[in-house]
Coordinates of C-alpha atoms in Angstrom, one line a residue:
M1332 CA 16.0 12.3 -16.0
P1333 CA 14.7 9.1 -18.3
Q1334 CA 12.6 6.4 -17.9
G1335 CA 13.7 3.9 -15.0
D1336 CA 16.5 6.5 -13.1
K1337 CA 16.3 6.3 -9.3
S1338 CA 18.9 9.6 -9.4
K1339 CA 16.0 10.9 -7.8
Y1340 CA 15.3 9.0 -5.1
T1341 CA 16.7 8.9 -1.2
D1342 CA 18.4 7.0 0.6
K1343 CA 15.7 5.7 2.6
Q1344 CA 13.3 5.3 -0.6
K1345 CA 15.9 3.2 -2.0
R1346 CA 16.9 0.6 1.2
Q1347 CA 12.8 0.2 1.1
A1348 CA 12.2 -0.6 -2.0
E1349 CA 15.1 -2.5 -1.7
H1350 CA 13.8 -4.9 1.5
I1351 CA 10.2 -4.4 -0.2
E1352 CA 11.5 -6.3 -3.4
E1353 CA 13.4 -8.9 -1.5
S1354 CA 10.2 -9.8 0.1
Y1355 CA 9.1 -10.0 -3.1
E1356 CA 10.7 -12.8 -4.5
K1357 CA 10.5 -14.9 -1.6
K1358 CA 7.1 -14.5 -2.0
G1359 CA 7.5 -16.4 -5.9
L1360 CA 7.8 -12.9 -7.6
S1361 CA 10.2 -12.4 -10.7
E1362 CA 12.6 -10.3 -9.9
K1363 CA 11.7 -7.9 -12.6
E1364 CA 7.9 -8.1 -11.6
A1365 CA 9.4 -7.5 -7.6
E1366 CA 11.1 -4.9 -8.3
A1367 CA 9.1 -3.2 -10.5
R1368 CA 5.7 -3.9 -7.3
A1369 CA 9.0 -1.9 -5.3
W1370 CA 8.8 1.3 -6.5
A1371 CA 5.7 1.6 -7.4
T1372 CA 4.5 0.8 -3.7
V1373 CA 7.6 3.4 -2.6
N1374 CA 6.0 5.8 -4.5
K1375 CA 2.3 5.6 -3.7
N1376 CA 3.5 5.4 0.1
D1377 CA 6.3 8.9 -0.4
G1378 CA 4.4 10.3 -3.9
G1379 CA 7.9 9.3 -5.5
G1380 CA 11.7 10.9 -5.5
K1381 CA 12.3 14.1 -3.3
Q1382 CA 15.7 15.0 -4.2
P1383 CA 15.2 18.3 -4.8
G1384 CA 15.8 19.5 -8.6
G1385 CA 12.8 17.7 -10.3
S1386 CA 10.3 18.5 -12.4
G1387 CA 7.5 20.6 -11.1
R1388 CA 4.4 23.6 -10.7
K1389 CA 7.0 27.6 -11.1
K1390 CA 5.7 29.0 -7.8
A1391 CA 4.2 32.5 -8.3
D1392 CA 5.4 35.6 -7.8
I1393 CA 4.1 37.6 -5.1

C-alpha cells in the first residue's frame, strides 16, 4: 500500500476525517495542512485503517 493510500479505512473513518478537515479549514488552515491533521486525528483515535488485509504480525500456530 503506497503512502497516502486511504483504501484500508472504513467509510466511517473517511467521513470523520472529512468533517475534521472542514473544521480545520474553517479555523484558517490550508487545505493540505487540514487534511494532514484530520487523518492524524483519525489515526490517533482509531489506530489507523480497520479493514482487513493490512500489514501485521502473523498469528502464532498453536
